[in-house]
GROMACS .gro file of C-alpha atoms in nm:
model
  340
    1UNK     CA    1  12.498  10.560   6.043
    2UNK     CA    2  12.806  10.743   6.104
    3UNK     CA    3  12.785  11.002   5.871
    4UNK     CA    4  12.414  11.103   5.983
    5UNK     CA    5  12.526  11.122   6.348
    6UNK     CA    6  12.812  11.281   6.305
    7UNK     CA    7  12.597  11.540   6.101
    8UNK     CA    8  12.306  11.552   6.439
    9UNK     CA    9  12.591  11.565   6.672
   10UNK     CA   10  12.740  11.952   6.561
   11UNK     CA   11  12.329  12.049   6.575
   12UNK     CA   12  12.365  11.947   6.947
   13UNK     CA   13  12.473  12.203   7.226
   14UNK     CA   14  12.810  12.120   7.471
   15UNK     CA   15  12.580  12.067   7.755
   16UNK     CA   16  12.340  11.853   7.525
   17UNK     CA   17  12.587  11.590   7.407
   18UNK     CA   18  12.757  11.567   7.792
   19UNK     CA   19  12.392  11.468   7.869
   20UNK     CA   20  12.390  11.228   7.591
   21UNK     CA   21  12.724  11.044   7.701
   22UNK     CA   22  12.560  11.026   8.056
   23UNK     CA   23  12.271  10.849   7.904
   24UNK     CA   24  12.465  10.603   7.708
   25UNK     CA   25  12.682  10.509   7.991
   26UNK     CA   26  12.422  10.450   8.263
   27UNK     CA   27  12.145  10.302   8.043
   28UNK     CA   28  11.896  10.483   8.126
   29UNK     CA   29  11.932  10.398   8.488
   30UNK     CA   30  11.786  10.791   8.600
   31UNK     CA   31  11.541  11.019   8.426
   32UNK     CA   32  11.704  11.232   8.242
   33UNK     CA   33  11.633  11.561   8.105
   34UNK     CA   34  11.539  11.593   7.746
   35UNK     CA   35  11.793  11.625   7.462
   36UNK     CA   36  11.646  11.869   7.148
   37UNK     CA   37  11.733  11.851   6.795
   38UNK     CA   38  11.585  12.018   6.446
   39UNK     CA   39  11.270  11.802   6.391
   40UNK     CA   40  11.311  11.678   5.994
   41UNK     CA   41  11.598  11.806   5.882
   42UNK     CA   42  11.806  11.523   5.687
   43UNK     CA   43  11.935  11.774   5.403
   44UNK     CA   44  12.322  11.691   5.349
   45UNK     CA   45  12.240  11.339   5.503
   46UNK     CA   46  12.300  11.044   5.309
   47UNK     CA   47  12.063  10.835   5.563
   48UNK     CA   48  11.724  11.105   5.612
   49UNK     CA   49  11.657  10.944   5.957
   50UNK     CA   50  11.423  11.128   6.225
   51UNK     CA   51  11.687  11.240   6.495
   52UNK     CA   52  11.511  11.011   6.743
   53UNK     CA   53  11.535  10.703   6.504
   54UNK     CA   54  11.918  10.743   6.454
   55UNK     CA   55  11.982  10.782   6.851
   56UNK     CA   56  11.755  10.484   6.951
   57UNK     CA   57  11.924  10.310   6.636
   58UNK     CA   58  12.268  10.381   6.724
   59UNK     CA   59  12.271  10.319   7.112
   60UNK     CA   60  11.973  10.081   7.163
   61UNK     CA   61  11.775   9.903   6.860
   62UNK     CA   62  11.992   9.848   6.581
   63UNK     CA   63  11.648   9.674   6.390
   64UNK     CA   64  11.470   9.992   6.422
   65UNK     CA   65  11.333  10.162   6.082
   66UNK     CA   66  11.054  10.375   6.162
   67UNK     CA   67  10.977  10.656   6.416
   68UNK     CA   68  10.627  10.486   6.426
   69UNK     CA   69  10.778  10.179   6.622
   70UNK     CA   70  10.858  10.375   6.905
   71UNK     CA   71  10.658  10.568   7.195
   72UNK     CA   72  10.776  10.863   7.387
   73UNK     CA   73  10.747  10.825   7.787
   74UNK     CA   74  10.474  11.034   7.960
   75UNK     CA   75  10.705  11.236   8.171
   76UNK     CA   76  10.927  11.345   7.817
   77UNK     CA   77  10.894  11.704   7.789
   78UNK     CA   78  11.007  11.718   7.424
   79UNK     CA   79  10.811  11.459   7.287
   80UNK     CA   80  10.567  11.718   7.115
   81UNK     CA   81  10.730  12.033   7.095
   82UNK     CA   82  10.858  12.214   7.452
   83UNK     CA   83  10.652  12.503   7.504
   84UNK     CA   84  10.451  12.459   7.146
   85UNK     CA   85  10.798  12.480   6.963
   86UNK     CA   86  10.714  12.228   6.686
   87UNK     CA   87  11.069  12.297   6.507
   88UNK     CA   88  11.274  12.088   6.759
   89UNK     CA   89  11.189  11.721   6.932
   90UNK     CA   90  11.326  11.493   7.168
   91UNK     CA   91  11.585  11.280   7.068
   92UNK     CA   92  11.695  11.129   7.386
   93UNK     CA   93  11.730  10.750   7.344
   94UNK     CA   94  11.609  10.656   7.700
   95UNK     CA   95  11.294  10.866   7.660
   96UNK     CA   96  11.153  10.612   7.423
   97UNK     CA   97  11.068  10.241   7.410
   98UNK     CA   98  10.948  10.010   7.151
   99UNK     CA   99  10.599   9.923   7.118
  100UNK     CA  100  10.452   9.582   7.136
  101UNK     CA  101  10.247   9.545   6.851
  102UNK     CA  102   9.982   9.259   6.810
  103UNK     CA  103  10.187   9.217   6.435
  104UNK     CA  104  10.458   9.022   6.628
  105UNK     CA  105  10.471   8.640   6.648
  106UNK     CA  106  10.242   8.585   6.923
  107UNK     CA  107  10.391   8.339   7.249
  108UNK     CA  108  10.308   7.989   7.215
  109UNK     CA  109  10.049   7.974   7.432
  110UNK     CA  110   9.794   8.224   7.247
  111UNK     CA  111   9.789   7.925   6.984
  112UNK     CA  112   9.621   7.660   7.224
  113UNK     CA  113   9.263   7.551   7.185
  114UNK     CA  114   9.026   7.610   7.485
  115UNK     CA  115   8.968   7.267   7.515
  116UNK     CA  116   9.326   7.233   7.593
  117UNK     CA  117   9.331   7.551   7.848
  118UNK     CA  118   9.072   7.430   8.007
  119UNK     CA  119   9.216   7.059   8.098
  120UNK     CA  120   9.377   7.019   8.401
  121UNK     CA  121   9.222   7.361   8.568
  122UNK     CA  122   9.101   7.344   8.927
  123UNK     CA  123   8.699   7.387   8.943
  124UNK     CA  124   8.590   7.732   8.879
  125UNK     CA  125   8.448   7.982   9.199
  126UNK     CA  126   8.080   7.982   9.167
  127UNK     CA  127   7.915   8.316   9.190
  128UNK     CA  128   7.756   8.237   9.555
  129UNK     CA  129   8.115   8.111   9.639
  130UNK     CA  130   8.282   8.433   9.559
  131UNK     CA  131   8.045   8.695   9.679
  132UNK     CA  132   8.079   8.478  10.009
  133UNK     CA  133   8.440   8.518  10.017
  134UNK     CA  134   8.462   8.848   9.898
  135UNK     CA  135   8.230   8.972  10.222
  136UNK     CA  136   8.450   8.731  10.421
  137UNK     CA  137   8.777   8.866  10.354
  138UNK     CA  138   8.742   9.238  10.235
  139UNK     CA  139   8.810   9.349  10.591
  140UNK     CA  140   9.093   9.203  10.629
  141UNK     CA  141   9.264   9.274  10.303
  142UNK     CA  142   9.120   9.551  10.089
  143UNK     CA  143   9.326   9.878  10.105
  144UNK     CA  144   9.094  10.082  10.334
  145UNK     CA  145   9.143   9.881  10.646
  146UNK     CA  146   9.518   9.860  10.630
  147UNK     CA  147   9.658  10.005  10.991
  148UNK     CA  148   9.941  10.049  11.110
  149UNK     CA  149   9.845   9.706  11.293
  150UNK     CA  150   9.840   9.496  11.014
  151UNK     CA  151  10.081   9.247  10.981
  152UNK     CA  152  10.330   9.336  10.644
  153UNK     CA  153  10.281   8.934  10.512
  154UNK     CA  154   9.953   8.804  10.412
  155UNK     CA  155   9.927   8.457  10.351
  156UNK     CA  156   9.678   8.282  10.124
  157UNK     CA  157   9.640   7.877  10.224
  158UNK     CA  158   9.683   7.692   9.882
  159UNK     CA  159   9.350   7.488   9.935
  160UNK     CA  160   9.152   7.793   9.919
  161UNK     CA  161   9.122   8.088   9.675
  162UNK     CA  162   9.319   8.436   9.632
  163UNK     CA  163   9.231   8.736   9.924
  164UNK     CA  164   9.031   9.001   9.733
  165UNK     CA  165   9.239   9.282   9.709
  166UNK     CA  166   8.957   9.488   9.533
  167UNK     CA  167   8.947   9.815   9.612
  168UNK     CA  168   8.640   9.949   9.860
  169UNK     CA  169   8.504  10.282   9.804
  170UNK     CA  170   8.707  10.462  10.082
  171UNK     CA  171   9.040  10.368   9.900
  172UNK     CA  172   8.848  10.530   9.556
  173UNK     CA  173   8.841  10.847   9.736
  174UNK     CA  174   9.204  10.920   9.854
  175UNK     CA  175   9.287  11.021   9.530
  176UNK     CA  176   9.489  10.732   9.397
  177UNK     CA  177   9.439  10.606   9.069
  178UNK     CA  178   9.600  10.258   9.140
  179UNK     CA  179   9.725  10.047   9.425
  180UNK     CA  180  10.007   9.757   9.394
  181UNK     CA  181  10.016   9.445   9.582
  182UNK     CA  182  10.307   9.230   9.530
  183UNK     CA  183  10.280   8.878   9.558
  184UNK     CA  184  10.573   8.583   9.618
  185UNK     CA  185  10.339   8.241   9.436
  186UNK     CA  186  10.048   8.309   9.667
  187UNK     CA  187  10.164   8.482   9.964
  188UNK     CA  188  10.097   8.855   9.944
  189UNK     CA  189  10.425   9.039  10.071
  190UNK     CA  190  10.361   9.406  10.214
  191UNK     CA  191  10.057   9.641  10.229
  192UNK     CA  192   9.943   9.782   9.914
  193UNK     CA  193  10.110  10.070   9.776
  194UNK     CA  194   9.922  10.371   9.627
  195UNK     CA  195  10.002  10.575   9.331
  196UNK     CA  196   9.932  10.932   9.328
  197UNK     CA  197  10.152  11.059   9.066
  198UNK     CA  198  10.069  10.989   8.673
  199UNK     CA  199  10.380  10.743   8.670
  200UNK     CA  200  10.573  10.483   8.898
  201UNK     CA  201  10.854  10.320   8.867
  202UNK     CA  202  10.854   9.933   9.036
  203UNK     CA  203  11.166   9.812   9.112
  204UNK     CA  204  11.433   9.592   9.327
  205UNK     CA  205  11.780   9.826   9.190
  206UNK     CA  206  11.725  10.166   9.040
  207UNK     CA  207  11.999  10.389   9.149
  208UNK     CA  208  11.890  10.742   9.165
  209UNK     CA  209  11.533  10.665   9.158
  210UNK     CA  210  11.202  10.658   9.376
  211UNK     CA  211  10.884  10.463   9.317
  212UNK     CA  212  10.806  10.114   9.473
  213UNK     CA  213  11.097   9.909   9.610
  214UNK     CA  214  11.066   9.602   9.605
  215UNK     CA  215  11.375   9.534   9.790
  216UNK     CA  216  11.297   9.710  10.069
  217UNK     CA  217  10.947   9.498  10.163
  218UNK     CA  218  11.037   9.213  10.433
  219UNK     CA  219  10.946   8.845  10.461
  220UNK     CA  220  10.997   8.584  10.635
  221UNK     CA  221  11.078   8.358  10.458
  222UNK     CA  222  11.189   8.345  10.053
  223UNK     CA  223  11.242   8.019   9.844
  224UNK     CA  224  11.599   7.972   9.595
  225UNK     CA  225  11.357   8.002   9.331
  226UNK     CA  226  11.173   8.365   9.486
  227UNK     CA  227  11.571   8.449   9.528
  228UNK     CA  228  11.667   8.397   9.205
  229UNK     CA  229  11.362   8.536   9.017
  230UNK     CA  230  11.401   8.870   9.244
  231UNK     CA  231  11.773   8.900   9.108
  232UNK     CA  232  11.622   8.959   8.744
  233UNK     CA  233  11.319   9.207   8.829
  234UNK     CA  234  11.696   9.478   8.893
  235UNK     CA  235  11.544   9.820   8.709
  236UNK     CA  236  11.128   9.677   8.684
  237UNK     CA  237  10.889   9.843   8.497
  238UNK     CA  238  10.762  10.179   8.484
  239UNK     CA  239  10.348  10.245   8.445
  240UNK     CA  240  10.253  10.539   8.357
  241UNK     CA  241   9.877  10.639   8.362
  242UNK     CA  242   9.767  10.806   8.017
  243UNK     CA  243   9.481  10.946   7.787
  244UNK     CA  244   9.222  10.614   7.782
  245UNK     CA  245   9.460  10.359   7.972
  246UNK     CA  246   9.750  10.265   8.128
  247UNK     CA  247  10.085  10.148   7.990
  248UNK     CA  248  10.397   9.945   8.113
  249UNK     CA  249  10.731   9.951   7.991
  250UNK     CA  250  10.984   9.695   8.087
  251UNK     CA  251  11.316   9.866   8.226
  252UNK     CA  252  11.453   9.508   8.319
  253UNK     CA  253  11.679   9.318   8.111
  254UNK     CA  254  11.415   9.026   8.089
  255UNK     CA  255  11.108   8.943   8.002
  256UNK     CA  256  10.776   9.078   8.193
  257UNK     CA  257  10.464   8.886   8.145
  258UNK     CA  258  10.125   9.097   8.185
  259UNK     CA  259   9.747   8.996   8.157
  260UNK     CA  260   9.426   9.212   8.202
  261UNK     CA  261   9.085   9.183   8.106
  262UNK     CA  262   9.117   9.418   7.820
  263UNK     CA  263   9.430   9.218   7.656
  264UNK     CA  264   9.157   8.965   7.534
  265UNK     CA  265   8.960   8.963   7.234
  266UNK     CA  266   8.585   9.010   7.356
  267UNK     CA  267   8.530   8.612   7.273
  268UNK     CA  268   8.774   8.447   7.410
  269UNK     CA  269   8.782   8.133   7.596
  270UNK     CA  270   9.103   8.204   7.731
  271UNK     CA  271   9.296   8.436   7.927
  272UNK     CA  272   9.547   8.633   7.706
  273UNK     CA  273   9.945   8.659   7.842
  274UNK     CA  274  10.125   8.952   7.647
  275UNK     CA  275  10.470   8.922   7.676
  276UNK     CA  276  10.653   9.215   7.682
  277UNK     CA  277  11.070   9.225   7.585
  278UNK     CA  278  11.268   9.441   7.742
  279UNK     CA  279  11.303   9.814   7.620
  280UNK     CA  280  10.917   9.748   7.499
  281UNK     CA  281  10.592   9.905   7.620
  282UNK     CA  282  10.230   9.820   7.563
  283UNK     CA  283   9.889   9.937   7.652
  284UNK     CA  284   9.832   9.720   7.952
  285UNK     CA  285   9.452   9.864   7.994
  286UNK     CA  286   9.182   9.977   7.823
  287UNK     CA  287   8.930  10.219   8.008
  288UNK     CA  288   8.695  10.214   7.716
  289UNK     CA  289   8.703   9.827   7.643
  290UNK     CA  290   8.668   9.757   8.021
  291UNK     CA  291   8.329   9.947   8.031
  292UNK     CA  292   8.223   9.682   7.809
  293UNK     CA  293   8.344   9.406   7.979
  294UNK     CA  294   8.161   9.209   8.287
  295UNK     CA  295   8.365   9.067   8.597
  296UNK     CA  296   8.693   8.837   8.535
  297UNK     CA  297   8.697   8.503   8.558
  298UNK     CA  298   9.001   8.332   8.625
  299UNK     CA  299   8.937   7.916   8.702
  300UNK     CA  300   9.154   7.820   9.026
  301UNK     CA  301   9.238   8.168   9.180
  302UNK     CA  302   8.915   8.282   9.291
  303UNK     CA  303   8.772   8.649   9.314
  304UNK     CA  304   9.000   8.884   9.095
  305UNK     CA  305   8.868   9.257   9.097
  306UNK     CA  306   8.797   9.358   8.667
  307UNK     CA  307   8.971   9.667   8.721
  308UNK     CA  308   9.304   9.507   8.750
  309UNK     CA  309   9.630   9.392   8.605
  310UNK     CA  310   9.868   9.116   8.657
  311UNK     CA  311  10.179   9.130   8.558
  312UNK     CA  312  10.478   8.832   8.606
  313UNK     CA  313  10.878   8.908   8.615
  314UNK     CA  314  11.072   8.731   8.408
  315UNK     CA  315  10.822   8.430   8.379
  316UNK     CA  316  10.513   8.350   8.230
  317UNK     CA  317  10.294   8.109   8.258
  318UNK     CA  318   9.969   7.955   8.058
  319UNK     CA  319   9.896   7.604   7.928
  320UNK     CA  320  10.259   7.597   7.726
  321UNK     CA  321  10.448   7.651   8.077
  322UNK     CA  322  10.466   7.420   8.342
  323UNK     CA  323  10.278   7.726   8.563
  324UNK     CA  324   9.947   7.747   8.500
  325UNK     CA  325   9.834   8.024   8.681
  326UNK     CA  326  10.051   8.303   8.808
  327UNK     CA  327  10.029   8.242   9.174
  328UNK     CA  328  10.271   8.000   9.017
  329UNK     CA  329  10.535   8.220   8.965
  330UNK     CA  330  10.756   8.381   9.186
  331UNK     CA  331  10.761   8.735   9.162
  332UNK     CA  332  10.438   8.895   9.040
  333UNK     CA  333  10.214   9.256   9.084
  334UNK     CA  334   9.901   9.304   9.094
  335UNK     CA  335   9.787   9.657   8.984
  336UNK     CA  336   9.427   9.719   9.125
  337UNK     CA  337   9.290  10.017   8.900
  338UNK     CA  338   9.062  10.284   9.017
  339UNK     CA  339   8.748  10.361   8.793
  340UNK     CA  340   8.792  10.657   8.585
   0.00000   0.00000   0.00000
């Protein structure tokens, strides 16, 4: 590769390539601005890489082949031409991440018969059951009647099934298109956070950042094991609302775990877990599929609004983990979607 970047490097401008050596060094830890090159133009080049191939080759995927394996972030200026300038692109490593494609060895536990998910599962919410608990708890934790009143830890008993954190029509109309609850195993930790802008970042450590701390939400009381899982979410995940759904990328340097009513095929008897490595992204929601799709029914955890995704840091869970549901795990979000 050294030839072909030395070759991209003398296209770049001074104040270009001090922005590059920024990049490098902090990892991505701040968005950055965008960093243009000649889209295409591998004459003299003994390896005809894309500009944005060779940079996310060099400094972050060494695997990587194709231009096709990676996706530009939503808030990348340069990702199809600045200002309808189709001769130059981004090339800014950090302004991409790899896509997780259904082509990759699928986790363990996407191989397990339904007859095997289903052993061992706590009895399923009947439909009486959860209309009754959804009247019987909206008011006291839907987003609409949060006050400045409300106690910042709710607590769900283990014998009985998840709050419904649905959202009510009066949240719909602030203008949000999603609210985030995060949950420690099955205690709900804060009031529900709503996003306004097309992207947020979720987080414990992102210098020069803003989005959703999760640092900064109190408790009172954390397990070693809460403690411990916390000290991997560090940089989080970013999700970014888009044309037809919404996508996560993982900014962490482990493992994210994500679920949604759309990640399963229309048939299945079991709830798919996509597991997503860091520097990866996927389409965590479909708006079209989910018009398609009736409520979602998860045995054991009670009411869970269709308009929503789960998502796990740094472990999974499924009939191949010793959790079985994630109000198992330590650490997760719930991302409770407004209807397009």
């Amino acid at each position: 590769l050294k030839p072909a970047a030395h070759a991209l490097f003398k296209k770049l401008k001074d104040e270009e390539l001090e922005l590059l050596v920024q990049v490098v060094e902090s990892r991505g830890a701040w968005e950055s601005g965008c960093i243009l090159a000649p889209r295409g133009d591998a004459r003299g080049v003994k390896q005809g890489l894309p500009p944005q191939v060779l940079l996310c080759r060099l400094f972050r995927w060494p695997d990587l082949h194709q231009s096709h394996e990676l996706k530009h972030f939503c808030y990348c200026a340069g990702g199809q031409g600045v200002c309808r300038d189709l001769a130059v692109l981004c090339c800014n490593p950090h302004h991409f991440s790899r896509l997780a494609v259904p082509e990759t060895p699928p986790p363990p536990y996407l191989k397990v018969s339904c007859e095997h998910e289903n052993q061992g599962m706590e009895p399923t919410v009947t439909p009486s059951r959860r209309k009754s608990l959804r009247q019987g708890m909206r008011g006291s934790c839907s987003g609409s009647s949060l006050g400045p009143d409300t106690p910042l830890l709710t607590e769900a008993p283990l014998c009985s099934p998840l709050p419904d954190t649905s959202l009510s029509w009066s949240t719909v109309k602030d203008g949000c298109w999603c609210k985030l609850a995060y949950w420690e195993y099955r205690t709900r930790v804060g009031r529900l956070y709503a996003v306004h802008e097309a992207s947020v970042n979720v987080f414990c450590e992102l210098p020069w950042g803003s989005g959703f701390c999760l640092a900064q939400l109190p408790a009172a009381y954390r397990s070693c094991a809460v403690r411990r899982a916390r000290g991997k979410i560090g940089r989080g995940l970013l999700l970014s609302r888009e044309p037809g759904g919404v996508w996560a990328y993982n900014r962490s340097e482990h493992p994210i775990f994500v679920s949604s009513p759309t990640l399963s095929p229309p048939c299945a008897c079991g709830l798919t877990v996509l597991k997503v490595l860091p520097g990866y992204s996927a389409k965590v929601f479909d708006y079209d599929w989910a018009g398609d799709r009736g409520g979602w029914q998860l045995p054991g955890e009670g009411p869970c609004d269709p308009h929503s995704i789960r998502i796990s840091f740094a472990k999974g869970w499924g009939p191949c983990y010793s959790r079985q549901f994630i109000t198992s795990c330590p650490c997760w979000l719930e991302v409770l979607l407004n209807q397009p």
